[in-house]
Short mmCIF file of C-alpha atoms in Angstrom, two decimals:
data_model
loop_
_atom_site.label_atom_id
_atom_site.label_comp_id
_atom_site.label_asym_id
_atom_site.label_seq_id
_atom_site.Cartn_x
_atom_site.Cartn_y
_atom_site.Cartn_z
CA MET A 200 81.93 137.26 92.19
CA ILE A 201 86.12 135.58 92.36
CA PRO A 202 88.37 138.77 91.26
CA ALA A 203 90.69 137.67 88.29
CA ALA A 204 94.23 137.49 89.15
CA ARG A 205 95.79 140.77 89.60
CA ARG A 206 99.80 142.23 88.56
CA GLY A 207 101.11 143.27 91.83
CA SER A 208 104.72 144.68 92.57
CA PRO A 209 106.65 142.17 95.09
CA GLY A 210 109.59 140.89 93.69
CA ALA A 211 110.60 143.35 90.46
CA ASP A 212 114.45 143.79 89.49
CA ARG A 213 115.41 146.93 88.01
CA ARG A 214 114.22 145.93 84.89
CA GLY A 215 110.48 145.44 85.71
CA THR A 216 110.35 141.63 85.56
CA HIS A 217 109.15 139.97 88.39
CA ARG A 218 111.41 137.54 89.22
CA ARG A 219 110.72 137.08 93.50
CA GLY A 220 107.69 136.55 95.24
CA ALA A 221 106.73 135.13 98.86
CA GLY A 222 103.54 133.16 100.08
CA HIS A 223 101.97 132.47 103.52
CA ALA A 224 99.12 130.39 104.14
CA SER A 225 97.54 129.40 107.72
CA CYS A 226 96.64 126.23 109.11
CA HIS A 227 92.84 124.99 110.53
CA HIS A 228 92.12 122.95 113.80
CA GLY A 229 90.46 119.94 112.16
CA GLU A 230 87.17 119.75 111.07
CA ILE A 231 83.55 121.00 112.40
CA LEU A 232 81.60 118.67 109.81
CA GLN A 233 83.04 116.12 107.33
CA GLY A 234 80.92 113.77 105.33
CA VAL A 235 79.04 113.04 101.82
CA PHE A 236 76.67 115.92 100.68
CA LEU A 237 74.85 116.75 97.77
CA ASP A 238 75.89 119.55 94.91
CA ALA A 239 73.23 121.34 93.27
CA ALA A 240 72.77 119.19 90.74
CA GLY A 241 71.79 116.28 93.47
CA ARG A 242 75.31 114.25 92.97
CA ARG A 243 76.92 113.16 96.13
CA CYS A 244 80.59 114.48 96.94
CA ALA A 245 82.52 114.43 99.70
CA GLY A 246 83.11 117.54 101.79
CA LEU A 247 84.10 119.12 104.81
CA VAL A 248 84.16 122.50 106.72
CA THR A 249 87.11 123.45 109.05
CA LEU A 250 87.57 124.86 111.89
CA PRO A 251 89.82 128.16 111.11
CA MET A 252 92.93 128.66 113.59
CA SER A 253 95.30 132.02 113.49
CA GLY A 254 98.86 131.29 114.26
CA PRO A 255 100.88 128.50 112.87
CA GLY A 256 101.31 128.46 108.96
CA SER A 257 103.82 127.75 106.14
CA ARG A 258 105.99 130.43 104.44
CA ALA A 259 107.42 129.87 101.08
CA GLU A 260 109.85 132.12 98.98
CA PHE A 261 110.34 131.27 94.70
CA THR A 262 112.98 132.63 92.84
CA ARG A 263 112.35 131.88 88.98
CA ARG A 264 115.05 131.75 86.75
CA PRO A 265 113.41 132.72 83.21
CA GLY A 266 114.99 131.04 80.53
CA THR A 267 115.65 127.90 81.96
CA PRO A 268 113.53 124.55 81.42
CA PRO A 269 110.71 124.54 84.37
CA GLU A 270 112.26 120.84 84.96
CA ARG A 271 115.28 122.40 86.71
CA LEU A 272 113.41 123.05 89.82
CA THR A 273 115.06 122.70 93.13
CA VAL A 274 113.04 122.35 96.43
CA ARG A 275 114.37 123.04 100.17
CA PRO A 276 114.00 121.14 102.19
CA GLY A 277 113.88 118.21 99.40
CA ASP A 278 111.37 116.34 101.07
CA ARG A 279 108.76 118.59 100.12
CA THR A 280 107.02 116.54 97.12
CA LYS A 281 103.57 117.92 97.36
CA ALA A 282 105.23 121.67 97.58
CA ALA A 283 107.64 120.66 94.42
CA ARG A 284 104.39 119.55 92.37
CA ALA A 285 102.32 122.80 93.37
CA ALA A 286 105.55 124.85 92.27
CA ALA A 287 105.37 123.26 88.97
CA LEU A 288 101.81 123.68 88.36
CA ALA A 289 101.74 126.93 89.48
CA VAL A 290 104.65 128.17 87.10
CA GLU A 291 102.98 126.82 84.34
CA GLU A 292 99.60 128.42 85.07
CA CYS A 293 101.08 131.84 85.76
CA ALA A 294 103.61 131.46 82.56
CA ARG A 295 100.51 130.82 80.70
CA ARG A 296 98.62 133.71 82.18
CA CYS A 297 101.32 136.07 81.45
CA GLY A 298 101.91 134.75 77.94
CA GLU A 299 105.63 133.59 79.00
CA ARG A 300 107.16 130.26 78.65
CA PRO A 301 107.64 128.29 81.76
CA CYS A 302 110.72 128.36 83.42
CA GLY A 303 112.88 126.82 86.62
CA GLY A 304 113.60 128.05 89.54
CA GLU A 305 114.43 127.84 93.39
CA LEU A 306 111.64 127.43 96.16
CA ARG A 307 112.66 127.61 99.80
CA VAL A 308 109.46 126.29 101.94
CA SER A 309 108.98 126.81 106.11
CA GLY A 310 106.76 126.81 108.79
CA ASP A 311 105.65 125.61 112.30
CA ILE A 312 102.51 123.19 112.00
CA PRO A 313 103.05 119.91 113.00
CA VAL A 314 102.55 116.93 110.92
CA GLY A 315 100.13 114.16 111.24
CA LEU A 316 97.79 115.82 113.56
CA GLY A 317 94.94 116.57 111.04
CA MET A 318 95.51 120.55 110.70
CA GLY A 319 96.30 120.77 106.49
CA SER A 320 100.18 121.01 106.77
CA SER A 321 100.34 119.67 103.31
CA THR A 322 97.79 122.28 101.86
CA SER A 323 99.11 124.94 103.78
CA ASP A 324 102.53 124.09 102.35
CA VAL A 325 100.86 124.12 98.72
CA ILE A 326 99.14 126.98 98.92
CA ALA A 327 101.90 129.05 100.27
CA VAL A 328 103.77 127.84 97.31
CA VAL A 329 101.42 128.73 94.86
CA ARG A 330 101.29 132.19 96.35
CA ALA A 331 104.85 132.23 96.25
CA VAL A 332 105.15 131.58 92.46
CA ALA A 333 101.92 134.11 91.62
CA ALA A 334 104.13 136.44 93.37
CA SER A 335 107.24 136.24 91.53
CA TYR A 336 105.13 136.50 88.28
CA GLY A 337 103.31 139.68 89.60
CA LEU A 338 100.01 138.14 89.79
CA ARG A 339 97.77 137.20 92.78
CA LEU A 340 95.52 134.02 91.68
CA PRO A 341 91.79 133.61 92.26
CA PRO A 342 91.20 131.68 95.10
CA ALA A 343 89.30 128.87 92.76
CA ALA A 344 92.70 128.72 90.74
CA VAL A 345 94.64 128.34 93.88
CA ALA A 346 92.09 125.56 94.50
CA ARG A 347 92.44 123.96 91.13
CA LEU A 348 95.77 123.64 91.60
CA ALA A 349 96.24 122.48 94.93
CA VAL A 350 94.15 119.46 94.25
CA ARG A 351 96.48 118.90 91.44
CA ALA A 352 99.30 118.86 93.62
CA GLU A 353 97.96 116.60 96.47
CA LEU A 354 94.90 114.91 95.10
CA ALA A 355 92.51 116.44 98.27
CA CYS A 356 93.39 119.81 99.76
CA ASP A 357 91.49 121.72 102.19
CA PRO A 358 89.66 125.20 101.95
CA LEU A 359 92.37 127.32 103.88
CA MET A 360 92.48 129.13 100.63
CA LEU A 361 89.30 131.10 101.15
CA GLY A 362 90.37 132.33 104.83
CA ALA A 363 88.09 132.13 107.76
CA ARG A 364 84.66 132.11 106.00
CA PRO A 365 82.79 129.25 106.67
CA VAL A 366 81.92 127.02 103.44
CA LEU A 367 81.16 123.50 102.58
CA PHE A 368 84.02 122.55 100.51
CA ALA A 369 84.30 119.60 98.33
CA GLN A 370 87.87 118.47 99.19
CA ARG A 371 88.58 116.21 96.22
CA GLU A 372 87.24 118.62 93.78
CA GLY A 373 88.70 121.63 95.00
CA ARG A 374 84.74 123.42 94.69
CA VAL A 375 82.88 125.28 97.22
CA LEU A 376 79.61 123.60 97.98
CA GLU A 377 78.06 126.11 99.76
CA VAL A 378 78.59 129.58 101.36
CA LEU A 379 77.63 128.98 105.01
CA GLY A 380 78.14 132.82 105.81
CA HIS A 381 80.03 135.15 106.79
CA ARG A 382 81.87 133.87 110.44
CA LEU A 383 81.36 131.13 112.73
CA PRO A 384 79.78 131.78 115.78
CA PRO A 385 81.99 132.91 118.71
CA LEU A 386 83.92 129.97 120.04
CA VAL A 387 86.65 129.18 122.68
CA VAL A 388 88.63 126.12 121.89
CA VAL A 389 90.06 124.24 124.43
CA GLY A 390 92.95 122.08 122.05
CA CYS A 391 94.04 118.82 122.27
CA ALA A 392 95.86 115.90 120.79
CA LEU A 393 94.26 112.55 120.99
CA GLY A 394 96.43 109.44 121.24
CA GLY A 395 99.68 111.40 122.67
CA GLY A 396 99.53 113.52 119.61
CA ALA A 397 100.92 110.41 117.30
CA PRO A 398 100.36 110.56 113.44
CA VAL A 399 97.08 109.04 112.30
CA ASP A 400 97.95 106.15 109.71
CA THR A 401 95.17 107.37 107.28
CA LEU A 402 96.42 105.09 104.91
CA SER A 403 95.78 101.94 106.99
CA LEU A 404 92.13 103.04 107.50
CA PRO A 405 89.49 101.39 105.33
CA ALA A 406 87.81 103.56 102.56
CA PRO A 407 84.78 104.78 104.20
CA VAL A 408 81.30 103.43 103.02
CA HIS A 409 78.13 105.86 103.18
CA ASP A 410 74.80 104.33 102.22
CA ASP A 411 71.55 106.81 101.64
CA HIS A 412 70.91 107.21 105.62
CA ASP A 413 74.24 108.43 106.03
CA VAL A 414 73.48 111.00 103.09
CA ARG A 415 70.83 112.29 104.61
CA ALA A 416 72.06 112.42 108.17
CA PHE A 417 74.95 114.51 106.56
CA GLU A 418 72.57 116.75 104.83
CA ARG A 419 70.20 117.07 108.45
CA LEU A 420 73.89 118.22 109.60
CA ARG A 421 74.57 120.92 107.33
CA VAL A 422 71.11 122.36 107.81
CA LEU A 423 71.87 122.62 111.23
CA LEU A 424 75.34 124.28 110.99
CA ARG A 425 73.65 126.41 108.21
CA ARG A 426 71.46 127.77 110.86
CA ALA A 427 73.89 127.86 113.44
CA VAL A 428 76.21 130.29 111.23
CA ALA A 429 73.17 132.43 110.43
CA THR A 430 72.09 132.80 113.78
CA GLY A 431 75.39 132.96 115.65
CA ASP A 432 74.30 130.27 118.13
CA ALA A 433 77.66 128.67 119.12
CA ALA A 434 75.36 125.48 121.32
CA LEU A 435 73.98 124.73 117.97
CA LEU A 436 77.08 124.18 116.12
CA GLY A 437 78.52 122.20 118.94
CA ARG A 438 76.02 119.58 118.42
CA VAL A 439 77.21 119.52 114.76
CA ALA A 440 80.49 119.03 115.65
CA THR A 441 79.61 116.50 118.20
CA ALA A 442 77.74 114.71 115.92
CA SER A 443 80.40 114.56 112.92
CA ALA A 444 83.18 113.64 115.58
CA ARG A 445 80.91 110.67 116.78
CA HIS A 446 80.24 109.80 113.04
CA GLY A 447 84.00 109.84 112.56
CA GLN A 448 84.61 107.46 115.24
CA ARG A 449 83.55 104.70 113.07
CA LEU A 450 86.91 104.93 111.09
CA LEU A 451 89.07 106.66 113.79
CA ARG A 452 88.16 104.94 116.61
CA HIS A 453 90.15 107.49 119.26
CA PRO A 454 89.91 105.53 123.04
CA GLU A 455 90.01 109.23 124.59
CA PHE A 456 86.57 110.13 122.53
CA ASP A 457 84.15 109.22 125.55
CA ALA A 458 86.10 110.98 128.16
CA LEU A 459 86.44 113.87 125.49
CA VAL A 460 82.46 113.73 125.20
CA GLY A 461 82.34 113.30 129.20
CA ILE A 462 84.58 116.23 130.08
CA ALA A 463 82.46 118.76 127.40
CA ARG A 464 79.37 117.64 129.41
CA ARG A 465 80.53 118.03 132.85
CA LEU A 466 82.20 121.33 132.13
CA GLY A 467 79.52 122.79 130.22
CA ALA A 468 81.09 123.08 126.75
CA VAL A 469 78.79 123.19 124.05
CA GLY A 470 80.66 120.15 121.94
CA VAL A 471 84.00 118.66 120.74
CA GLN A 472 85.51 118.61 117.20
CA ILE A 473 88.03 116.14 116.02
CA ALA A 474 90.30 116.34 113.03
CA HIS A 475 88.83 113.23 110.94
CA SER A 476 92.23 112.87 109.30
CA GLY A 477 94.37 113.15 112.64
CA SER A 478 94.52 113.37 116.33
CA VAL A 479 93.81 117.22 117.00
CA ALA A 480 90.52 117.69 119.23
CA GLY A 481 88.81 120.57 120.76
CA LEU A 482 86.07 121.28 123.31
CA LEU A 483 84.12 124.12 121.89
CA LEU A 484 82.88 126.51 124.64
CA ASP A 485 80.64 129.39 124.46
CA PRO A 486 82.28 132.74 125.67
CA ALA A 487 78.72 133.95 126.21
CA ALA A 488 78.41 131.67 128.86
CA PRO A 489 78.71 132.78 132.47
CA GLY A 490 82.49 131.73 133.89
CA LEU A 491 84.62 131.03 131.07
CA ARG A 492 87.76 130.95 132.28
CA HIS A 493 86.93 129.15 135.36
CA ARG A 494 85.37 126.69 132.39
CA VAL A 495 88.42 126.59 130.11
CA ARG A 496 90.60 125.92 133.49
CA GLY A 497 88.47 123.22 134.44
CA CYS A 498 88.75 121.81 131.16
CA VAL A 499 92.28 121.97 130.82
CA ARG A 500 92.71 120.23 134.31
CA ALA A 501 89.71 117.63 133.18
CA LEU A 502 91.97 116.70 130.01
CA GLU A 503 95.43 116.57 131.84
CA SER A 504 94.04 114.20 134.60
CA ASP A 505 92.78 111.76 132.02
CA GLY A 506 96.03 111.63 130.38
CA ILE A 507 94.95 114.01 127.28
CA PRO A 508 97.62 116.28 126.45
CA THR A 509 96.18 120.36 126.14
CA THR A 510 97.73 122.26 123.33
CA ARG A 511 96.22 125.95 123.36
CA THR A 512 93.61 127.98 123.57
CA PHE A 513 92.08 129.64 120.79
CA THR A 514 89.01 131.83 119.76
CA THR A 515 87.01 131.87 116.54
CA PHE A 516 87.10 135.73 117.13
CA PRO A 517 89.39 138.61 117.63
CA ALA A 518 89.36 140.96 120.83
CA ALA A 519 86.00 142.96 120.29
CA PRO A 520 83.62 144.94 122.85
CA GLY A 521 81.61 142.39 124.82
CA LEU A 522 83.53 139.44 124.27
CA PRO A 523 86.52 138.33 126.39
CA ASP A 524 89.88 139.31 125.59
CA PRO A 525 91.27 136.14 123.90
CA ALA A 526 95.07 136.99 125.65
CA ASP A 527 93.15 136.85 128.89
CA LEU A 528 92.21 133.07 128.46
CA PRO A 529 94.16 130.30 130.44
CA ASN A 530 96.56 128.50 127.86
CA PHE A 531 96.22 131.20 125.47
CA PRO A 532 99.79 131.47 123.55
CA THR A 533 101.10 134.54 124.72
CA THR A 534 104.49 134.32 123.19
CA LYS A 535 105.51 134.64 119.57
CA GLU A 536 106.33 131.75 118.24
CA SER A 537 109.66 131.23 115.89
CA PRO A 538 109.21 131.62 112.55
CA SER A 539 111.38 128.44 111.86
CA GLY A 540 109.51 126.43 114.22
CA PRO A 541 109.91 122.56 114.55
CA ALA A 542 108.12 122.19 111.19
CA HIS A 543 107.05 119.26 109.52
CA ARG A 544 109.52 117.04 110.83
CA GLY A 545 108.42 114.27 108.56
CA GLY A 546 108.36 116.09 105.64
CA HIS A 547 105.20 114.99 102.88
CA ARG A 548 106.10 111.55 103.44
CA PRO A 549 102.71 109.62 104.23
CA THR A 550 102.18 108.14 107.51
CA GLY A 551 102.06 104.40 107.72
CA PRO A 552 103.90 101.54 109.58
CA ASP A 553 106.98 102.57 109.64
CA THR A 554 106.65 106.45 110.46
CA PRO A 555 108.02 107.11 113.84
CA ARG A 556 105.54 107.00 116.24
CA ARG A 557 106.56 109.99 118.77
CA PRO A 558 104.27 112.67 119.97
CA ALA A 559 104.17 116.02 118.25
CA ARG A 560 105.59 118.56 119.92
CA LEU A 561 102.55 119.99 121.12
CA PRO A 562 103.45 123.26 122.51
CA ALA A 563 104.55 124.13 119.12
CA LEU A 564 100.54 124.14 118.29
#
């Protein structure tokens, strides 16, 4: 059961009025599975399962000004249009829950998620903002309410408000179609960026059309992914992710896709995953297989030899007995990144023909 909003104490002034709040949200590393699925009523829904990633994220600070009109809302940086919408919607929601009038305030957003790679940068901003506004009212909104506000703010959102729990999520409706399990199987991910890390012009892509055959294929992958999560089967998850990435090639047409799959096959990776709305990708390895460090190094060398820039190696598990220490893996980030970071250099402008096609600052990943 999802908990109701709870009162907290952050940002309280001497009179007990909550005025300031802070929020944070993480990112993801693209999708494991994305397509069209059937909900409990048999209705078709666009859905996805993301690959969680710790490290980069968005931070927001909100100071509300009781007694000011709600339209008096300032946002820094000024180009965060989705964050601004999220703040206004969250103020309206939280004021209603507290029996108060909506008011204006000041919002500041920062982060270190590169834009355009398909890592959920806009959703991370929006969720951090909603959490900051809620904290300024002394509330903690339940995930379902955060998801609903996020969809209203940006039309579609990623399931970052749900943490690392693997779910099939209807991104345009902000609802969970299925909880697949408690956690993903242990994986080591060797990250990279296709297309040199240039933003994907998602607005120029044709709208995907899925027939009954496609829906049946996605439903079969859903069943396999459910089984992979239930049994901790990294190899089966890799098969699902690769099949989903191959299906996404119909629209994305990454020229490096065959090379990526070839590297995975040669070096014993269980599969590949690719963001369906960006250029970030990963080779998926089973940490229980022998020679892990050697295989990770081989993947990094092979990617760079084929002109595919590597980003970072990360895992779906913390350090634990019986599993390798993530910090011992090659290409694993060992230094703490700057909180300000090279965040959102393009703001939330949609990528399009006029978007600068420079490579993303990949070390920031």
